[in-house]
mmCIF file of C-alpha atoms and ligand atoms in Angstrom:
data_model
loop_
_atom_site.group_PDB
_atom_site.id
_atom_site.type_symbol
_atom_site.label_atom_id
_atom_site.label_comp_id
_atom_site.label_asym_id
_atom_site.label_seq_id
_atom_site.Cartn_x
_atom_site.Cartn_y
_atom_site.Cartn_z
ATOM 1 C CA UNK A 8 2.347 -11.412 19.753
ATOM 2 C CA UNK A 9 0.770 -8.244 21.094
ATOM 3 C CA UNK A 10 -2.961 -8.503 20.790
ATOM 4 C CA UNK A 11 -5.581 -5.738 21.068
ATOM 5 C CA UNK A 12 -9.305 -6.603 21.233
ATOM 6 C CA UNK A 13 -11.220 -3.609 20.022
ATOM 7 C CA UNK A 14 -14.812 -2.789 20.952
ATOM 8 C CA UNK A 15 -15.861 -2.840 17.217
ATOM 9 C CA UNK A 16 -14.660 -3.032 13.585
ATOM 10 C CA UNK A 17 -14.597 0.784 13.522
ATOM 11 C CA UNK A 18 -12.049 0.945 16.321
ATOM 12 C CA UNK A 19 -10.035 -1.884 14.591
ATOM 13 C CA UNK A 20 -9.839 0.048 11.446
ATOM 14 C CA UNK A 21 -8.918 3.363 13.104
ATOM 15 C CA UNK A 22 -6.104 1.764 15.053
ATOM 16 C CA UNK A 23 -4.829 -0.054 11.982
ATOM 17 C CA UNK A 24 -4.765 3.174 10.078
ATOM 18 C CA UNK A 25 -3.084 4.786 13.074
ATOM 19 C CA UNK A 26 -0.223 2.264 12.992
ATOM 20 C CA UNK A 27 0.386 2.854 9.259
ATOM 21 C CA UNK A 28 0.185 6.571 9.523
ATOM 22 C CA UNK A 29 2.627 6.541 12.525
ATOM 23 C CA UNK A 30 5.014 4.361 10.584
ATOM 24 C CA UNK A 31 5.051 6.844 7.592
ATOM 25 C CA UNK A 32 5.417 9.869 10.035
ATOM 26 C CA UNK A 33 8.276 8.331 11.943
ATOM 27 C CA UNK A 34 10.133 7.066 8.822
ATOM 28 C CA UNK A 35 9.159 8.953 5.550
ATOM 29 C CA UNK A 36 11.159 6.439 3.517
ATOM 30 C CA UNK A 37 9.162 3.483 4.895
ATOM 31 C CA UNK A 38 8.797 0.259 2.957
ATOM 32 C CA UNK A 39 5.285 -0.900 3.552
ATOM 33 C CA UNK A 40 4.008 -4.450 2.845
ATOM 34 C CA UNK A 41 0.252 -4.226 1.880
ATOM 35 C CA UNK A 42 -2.651 -6.486 1.725
ATOM 36 C CA UNK A 43 -6.077 -6.683 -0.040
ATOM 37 C CA UNK A 44 -9.496 -7.974 0.881
ATOM 38 C CA UNK A 45 -12.668 -6.592 2.209
ATOM 39 C CA UNK A 46 -11.137 -5.991 5.719
ATOM 40 C CA UNK A 47 -8.480 -3.714 4.217
ATOM 41 C CA UNK A 48 -10.978 -1.534 2.245
ATOM 42 C CA UNK A 49 -12.061 0.379 5.352
ATOM 43 C CA UNK A 50 -8.510 0.664 6.695
ATOM 44 C CA UNK A 51 -7.323 2.195 3.405
ATOM 45 C CA UNK A 52 -10.262 4.661 3.382
ATOM 46 C CA UNK A 53 -9.357 5.663 6.845
ATOM 47 C CA UNK A 54 -5.705 6.010 6.093
ATOM 48 C CA UNK A 55 -6.468 8.118 3.002
ATOM 49 C CA UNK A 56 -8.580 10.439 5.244
ATOM 50 C CA UNK A 57 -5.911 10.659 7.808
ATOM 51 C CA UNK A 58 -3.329 11.358 5.102
ATOM 52 C CA UNK A 59 -5.433 14.169 3.799
ATOM 53 C CA UNK A 60 -6.273 15.692 7.248
ATOM 54 C CA UNK A 61 -2.647 15.417 8.512
ATOM 55 C CA UNK A 62 -0.850 16.070 5.138
ATOM 56 C CA UNK A 63 0.900 12.726 5.452
ATOM 57 C CA UNK A 64 3.593 12.617 2.910
ATOM 58 C CA UNK A 65 3.914 9.282 0.954
ATOM 59 C CA UNK A 66 6.171 10.700 -1.716
ATOM 60 C CA UNK A 67 9.266 8.627 -0.441
ATOM 61 C CA UNK A 68 7.306 5.594 0.764
ATOM 62 C CA UNK A 69 7.716 2.291 -1.186
ATOM 63 C CA UNK A 70 5.017 -0.326 -1.117
ATOM 64 C CA UNK A 71 4.984 -4.184 -1.915
ATOM 65 C CA UNK A 72 1.698 -5.992 -1.994
ATOM 66 C CA UNK A 73 1.460 -9.539 -0.726
ATOM 67 C CA UNK A 74 -0.138 -11.185 -3.714
ATOM 68 C CA UNK A 75 -1.830 -11.025 -7.027
ATOM 69 C CA UNK A 76 -3.943 -13.404 -9.161
ATOM 70 C CA UNK A 77 -2.242 -15.082 -12.016
ATOM 71 C CA UNK A 78 -3.857 -14.194 -15.379
ATOM 72 C CA UNK A 79 -5.347 -10.893 -14.500
ATOM 73 C CA UNK A 80 -3.897 -7.775 -16.056
ATOM 74 C CA UNK A 81 -3.471 -4.590 -13.980
ATOM 75 C CA UNK A 82 -6.532 -3.061 -15.323
ATOM 76 C CA UNK A 83 -8.809 -6.000 -14.560
ATOM 77 C CA UNK A 84 -11.246 -4.847 -11.915
ATOM 78 C CA UNK A 85 -10.634 -7.897 -9.731
ATOM 79 C CA UNK A 86 -6.923 -7.768 -9.863
ATOM 80 C CA UNK A 87 -5.289 -6.680 -6.757
ATOM 81 C CA UNK A 88 -3.231 -3.917 -8.608
ATOM 82 C CA UNK A 89 -6.600 -2.447 -9.666
ATOM 83 C CA UNK A 90 -7.789 -2.710 -6.042
ATOM 84 C CA UNK A 91 -4.774 -0.940 -4.688
ATOM 85 C CA UNK A 92 -5.110 1.894 -7.211
ATOM 86 C CA UNK A 93 -8.767 2.325 -6.330
ATOM 87 C CA UNK A 94 -8.603 1.984 -2.629
ATOM 88 C CA UNK A 95 -5.249 3.646 -1.810
ATOM 89 C CA UNK A 96 -2.830 4.772 -4.316
ATOM 90 C CA UNK A 97 -5.059 7.254 -6.103
ATOM 91 C CA UNK A 98 -6.050 8.810 -2.729
ATOM 92 C CA UNK A 99 -2.472 9.449 -1.427
ATOM 93 C CA UNK A 100 0.654 11.145 -3.029
ATOM 94 C CA UNK A 101 2.605 8.139 -3.678
ATOM 95 C CA UNK A 102 4.598 7.961 -6.948
ATOM 96 C CA UNK A 103 3.390 5.038 -9.192
ATOM 97 C CA UNK A 104 6.978 3.898 -9.560
ATOM 98 C CA UNK A 105 7.174 3.242 -5.745
ATOM 99 C CA UNK A 106 4.250 0.839 -5.701
ATOM 100 C CA UNK A 107 4.869 -2.875 -6.311
ATOM 101 C CA UNK A 108 2.331 -5.605 -6.876
ATOM 102 C CA UNK A 109 3.342 -8.977 -8.380
ATOM 103 C CA UNK A 110 2.578 -9.028 -11.992
ATOM 104 C CA UNK A 111 -0.005 -11.739 -12.511
ATOM 105 C CA UNK A 112 0.007 -11.207 -16.202
ATOM 106 C CA UNK A 113 3.862 -11.867 -16.563
ATOM 107 C CA UNK A 114 4.721 -14.305 -19.347
ATOM 108 C CA UNK A 115 7.050 -16.103 -16.850
ATOM 109 C CA UNK A 116 5.421 -16.135 -13.496
ATOM 110 C CA UNK A 117 8.233 -18.095 -11.791
ATOM 111 C CA UNK A 118 10.803 -15.466 -12.841
ATOM 112 C CA UNK A 119 8.336 -12.806 -11.718
ATOM 113 C CA UNK A 120 8.238 -14.323 -8.339
ATOM 114 C CA UNK A 121 12.021 -14.369 -8.081
ATOM 115 C CA UNK A 122 12.378 -10.792 -9.276
ATOM 116 C CA UNK A 123 9.738 -9.702 -6.783
ATOM 117 C CA UNK A 124 11.667 -11.093 -3.968
ATOM 118 C CA UNK A 125 14.857 -9.364 -5.318
ATOM 119 C CA UNK A 126 13.010 -5.997 -5.463
ATOM 120 C CA UNK A 127 11.991 -6.453 -1.767
ATOM 121 C CA UNK A 128 15.626 -7.044 -0.875
ATOM 122 C CA UNK A 129 16.882 -4.140 -2.981
ATOM 123 C CA UNK A 130 14.413 -1.823 -1.221
ATOM 124 C CA UNK A 131 16.069 -2.867 2.098
ATOM 125 C CA UNK A 132 13.325 -5.275 3.254
ATOM 126 C CA UNK A 133 9.795 -4.425 4.568
ATOM 127 C CA UNK A 134 9.473 -2.243 7.582
ATOM 128 C CA UNK A 135 5.880 -2.892 8.310
ATOM 129 C CA UNK A 136 3.767 -5.631 6.890
ATOM 130 C CA UNK A 137 -0.015 -5.259 6.904
ATOM 131 C CA UNK A 138 -1.901 -8.608 6.795
ATOM 132 C CA UNK A 139 -5.474 -9.977 6.672
ATOM 133 C CA UNK A 140 -6.485 -13.516 7.330
ATOM 134 C CA UNK A 141 -8.284 -15.937 5.082
ATOM 135 C CA UNK A 142 -10.989 -18.083 6.580
ATOM 136 C CA UNK A 143 -8.602 -21.116 6.073
ATOM 137 C CA UNK A 144 -5.829 -19.367 7.969
ATOM 138 C CA UNK A 145 -3.947 -18.199 4.905
ATOM 139 C CA UNK A 146 -1.779 -15.075 5.019
ATOM 140 C CA UNK A 147 -1.091 -13.535 1.625
ATOM 141 C CA UNK A 148 -2.046 -16.504 -0.524
ATOM 142 C CA UNK A 149 -0.004 -18.953 1.502
ATOM 143 C CA UNK A 150 -2.495 -21.820 1.821
ATOM 144 C CA UNK A 151 -2.684 -24.591 4.421
ATOM 145 C CA UNK A 152 0.213 -27.037 4.172
ATOM 146 C CA UNK A 153 2.540 -24.488 2.455
ATOM 147 C CA UNK A 154 6.032 -24.299 3.729
ATOM 148 C CA UNK A 155 6.504 -21.953 6.641
ATOM 149 C CA UNK A 156 9.796 -20.649 5.258
ATOM 150 C CA UNK A 157 8.672 -20.090 1.641
ATOM 151 C CA UNK A 158 9.706 -17.111 -0.403
ATOM 152 C CA UNK A 159 7.605 -15.418 -3.158
ATOM 153 C CA UNK A 160 6.297 -18.171 -5.231
ATOM 154 C CA UNK A 161 3.413 -19.486 -7.462
ATOM 155 C CA UNK A 162 0.455 -21.060 -5.661
ATOM 156 C CA UNK A 163 -2.622 -23.084 -6.599
ATOM 157 C CA UNK A 164 -5.401 -21.547 -4.601
ATOM 158 C CA UNK A 165 -7.346 -23.810 -2.140
ATOM 159 C CA UNK A 166 -10.889 -24.520 -2.814
ATOM 160 C CA UNK A 167 -11.801 -22.697 0.397
ATOM 161 C CA UNK A 168 -10.153 -19.604 -0.974
ATOM 162 C CA UNK A 169 -12.007 -19.804 -4.255
ATOM 163 C CA UNK A 170 -15.272 -20.016 -2.396
ATOM 164 C CA UNK A 171 -14.319 -17.164 -0.015
ATOM 165 C CA UNK A 172 -13.239 -14.891 -2.860
ATOM 166 C CA UNK A 173 -16.001 -15.833 -5.241
ATOM 167 C CA UNK A 174 -18.058 -12.832 -4.036
ATOM 168 C CA UNK A 175 -15.642 -10.601 -6.046
ATOM 169 C CA UNK A 176 -16.257 -12.656 -9.181
ATOM 170 C CA UNK A 177 -20.106 -12.745 -9.604
ATOM 171 C CA UNK A 178 -20.311 -15.477 -6.828
ATOM 172 C CA UNK A 179 -18.938 -17.881 -9.338
ATOM 173 C CA UNK A 180 -15.984 -19.909 -8.105
ATOM 174 C CA UNK A 181 -15.160 -20.895 -11.625
ATOM 175 C CA UNK A 182 -14.361 -17.326 -12.482
ATOM 176 C CA UNK A 183 -11.747 -16.935 -9.600
ATOM 177 C CA UNK A 184 -8.302 -17.499 -11.082
ATOM 178 C CA UNK A 185 -6.889 -20.836 -9.974
ATOM 179 C CA UNK A 186 -3.421 -19.756 -9.244
ATOM 180 C CA UNK A 187 -1.775 -16.668 -7.722
ATOM 181 C CA UNK A 188 1.720 -15.116 -6.958
ATOM 182 C CA UNK A 189 2.320 -14.614 -3.300
ATOM 183 C CA UNK A 190 4.987 -13.513 -0.959
ATOM 184 C CA UNK A 191 6.106 -16.569 0.916
ATOM 185 C CA UNK A 192 5.506 -17.042 4.711
ATOM 186 C CA UNK A 193 9.164 -16.664 5.096
ATOM 187 C CA UNK A 194 9.205 -13.408 3.172
ATOM 188 C CA UNK A 195 6.308 -12.180 5.492
ATOM 189 C CA UNK A 196 8.240 -13.223 8.655
ATOM 190 C CA UNK A 197 11.231 -11.206 7.499
ATOM 191 C CA UNK A 198 9.301 -7.875 7.715
ATOM 192 C CA UNK A 199 10.610 -5.915 10.680
ATOM 193 C CA UNK A 200 7.176 -5.537 12.056
ATOM 194 C CA UNK A 201 3.910 -7.178 11.209
ATOM 195 C CA UNK A 202 0.313 -5.953 11.697
ATOM 196 C CA UNK A 203 -2.488 -8.610 11.455
ATOM 197 C CA UNK A 204 -6.079 -7.209 11.352
ATOM 198 C CA UNK A 205 -9.091 -9.503 11.550
ATOM 199 C CA UNK A 206 -12.680 -8.674 12.031
ATOM 200 C CA UNK A 207 -15.955 -10.512 12.108
ATOM 201 C CA UNK A 208 -17.379 -13.660 13.727
ATOM 202 C CA UNK A 209 -16.812 -15.830 10.629
ATOM 203 C CA UNK A 210 -13.045 -15.767 11.451
ATOM 204 C CA UNK A 211 -13.311 -16.325 15.206
ATOM 205 C CA UNK A 212 -12.338 -20.067 14.930
ATOM 206 C CA UNK A 213 -9.340 -19.519 12.713
ATOM 207 C CA UNK A 214 -8.223 -16.475 14.789
ATOM 208 C CA UNK A 215 -8.079 -18.790 17.857
ATOM 209 C CA UNK A 216 -6.049 -21.299 15.877
ATOM 210 C CA UNK A 217 -3.675 -18.697 14.563
ATOM 211 C CA UNK A 218 -3.087 -17.140 18.114
ATOM 212 C CA UNK A 219 -3.555 -20.003 20.426
ATOM 213 C CA UNK A 220 -2.969 -23.082 18.387
ATOM 214 C CA UNK A 221 0.333 -24.770 17.704
ATOM 215 C CA UNK A 222 2.538 -23.245 14.895
ATOM 216 C CA UNK A 223 1.606 -25.442 12.023
ATOM 217 C CA UNK A 224 1.710 -25.426 8.249
ATOM 218 C CA UNK A 225 -1.990 -26.354 8.378
ATOM 219 C CA UNK A 226 -2.642 -22.738 9.662
ATOM 220 C CA UNK A 227 -0.090 -20.502 7.767
ATOM 221 C CA UNK A 228 -1.142 -17.461 9.969
ATOM 222 C CA UNK A 229 0.134 -19.343 13.057
ATOM 223 C CA UNK A 230 3.690 -18.782 11.826
ATOM 224 C CA UNK A 231 3.226 -15.123 13.098
ATOM 225 C CA UNK A 232 3.678 -16.483 16.579
ATOM 226 C CA UNK A 233 7.309 -16.721 15.600
ATOM 227 C CA UNK A 234 7.499 -13.118 14.603
ATOM 228 C CA UNK A 235 9.360 -10.896 17.199
ATOM 229 C CA UNK A 236 7.153 -7.783 16.483
ATOM 230 C CA UNK A 237 3.729 -8.826 15.592
ATOM 231 C CA UNK A 238 0.697 -6.750 16.559
ATOM 232 C CA UNK A 239 -2.816 -8.271 16.156
ATOM 233 C CA UNK A 240 -5.910 -6.041 15.988
ATOM 234 C CA UNK A 241 -9.152 -7.893 16.475
ATOM 235 C CA UNK A 242 -12.747 -6.765 16.956
ATOM 236 C CA UNK A 243 -14.880 -8.410 19.655
ATOM 237 C CA UNK A 244 -16.512 -10.930 17.194
ATOM 238 C CA UNK A 245 -13.164 -12.117 15.732
ATOM 239 C CA UNK A 246 -11.818 -12.557 19.325
ATOM 240 C CA UNK A 247 -14.860 -14.384 20.611
ATOM 241 C CA UNK A 248 -13.266 -17.794 20.515
ATOM 242 C CA UNK A 249 -9.983 -17.039 22.298
ATOM 243 C CA UNK A 250 -9.548 -18.783 25.618
ATOM 244 C CA UNK A 251 -6.864 -16.286 26.781
ATOM 245 C CA UNK A 252 -9.184 -13.255 26.667
ATOM 246 C CA UNK A 253 -8.442 -12.186 30.354
ATOM 247 C CA UNK A 254 -4.729 -12.471 29.791
ATOM 248 C CA UNK A 255 -4.951 -10.430 26.612
ATOM 249 C CA UNK A 256 -7.016 -7.719 28.388
ATOM 250 C CA UNK A 257 -4.559 -7.667 31.258
ATOM 251 C CA UNK A 258 -1.690 -7.022 28.786
ATOM 252 C CA UNK A 259 -3.744 -4.313 27.084
ATOM 253 C CA UNK A 260 -3.980 -2.503 30.413
ATOM 254 C CA UNK A 261 -0.411 -3.078 31.715
ATOM 255 C CA UNK A 262 1.956 -3.430 28.774
ATOM 256 C CA UNK A 263 3.547 0.069 28.373
ATOM 257 C CA UNK A 264 3.823 -0.058 24.614
ATOM 258 C CA UNK A 265 0.139 -1.072 24.190
ATOM 259 C CA UNK A 266 -0.969 1.474 26.771
ATOM 260 C CA UNK A 267 0.794 4.313 24.842
ATOM 261 C CA UNK A 268 -0.635 2.954 21.571
ATOM 262 C CA UNK A 269 -4.228 2.751 22.915
ATOM 263 C CA UNK A 270 -4.156 6.177 24.518
ATOM 264 C CA UNK A 271 -2.911 7.934 21.358
HETATM 265 C C1 GLP B 1734 -7.482 -12.540 0.136
HETATM 266 C C2 GLP B 1734 -6.034 -12.077 0.207
HETATM 267 C C3 GLP B 1734 -5.495 -12.243 1.591
HETATM 268 C C4 GLP B 1734 -6.504 -11.676 2.582
HETATM 269 C C5 GLP B 1734 -7.843 -12.355 2.405
HETATM 270 C C6 GLP B 1734 -8.878 -11.850 3.524
HETATM 271 O O1 GLP B 1734 -7.542 -13.943 -0.013
HETATM 272 N N1 GLP B 1734 -5.089 -12.804 -0.634
HETATM 273 O O2 GLP B 1734 -4.337 -11.607 1.728
HETATM 274 O O3 GLP B 1734 -5.946 -11.659 3.896
HETATM 275 O O4 GLP B 1734 -8.262 -12.147 1.184
HETATM 276 O O5 GLP B 1734 -9.910 -11.292 2.891
HETATM 277 P P1 GLP B 1734 -11.237 -10.558 3.536
HETATM 278 O O6 GLP B 1734 -10.748 -9.374 4.291
HETATM 279 O O7 GLP B 1734 -11.994 -10.181 2.339
HETATM 280 O O8 GLP B 1734 -11.796 -11.556 4.425
#
């Protein structure tokens, strides 16, 4: 893992948007894996702004989102499809047909999971996968104890996730859909590059377990330690429980790739 500790959440979001923009510039036919959640809102706002300022062309980009709630139609305001339309797709020149989010309203969700996995392969696999982190360590909706080599599948959401996401559902856990479709941890690990972005003190403990703990199904995000090209962007608050802070800062100053990235 290459880890960057940013001075604040604003720098974290600026750098995350920079990675995405750079990917699209260097490969205009990129296949991007996208994420949702509060952390991503500011990143997409920044990316949309950069896209406008620099006339970034998304017309040949393809996207695959990590996950979707089962039972919510695309026009439901809490669906991840709706989120993506609002926060990103409407603000950039990406053709609708190039954007993929699992269909949570599919009659046969198991078949939808398989077909989603097939569509990712047909597109040539994911070049860059953007990821947030759940407070329980989930990536996508791969909850604790899920198989580290799983493919796109149907999950029953953990109680902690229902609590964490209740804010989007009138603070009522009962209103959060109980199940979701998610890329598997194995699907995520197949992406050629991964970008994990985490901000805020509430995630400091889980960040330390993801980065410094053992690779364990108990903490699905820890599987990213096995990824050969994973960049982690943290703000000071999210990094505050790491024991290897000095080593990380040293890498930031001496690793040529990180130095180039940070001086851009
Ligand atoms: C949801 C998504 C995850 C995301 C997480 C983080 O649970 N399924 O992919 O990482 O939210 O959310 P937030 O950024 O709101 O903390």
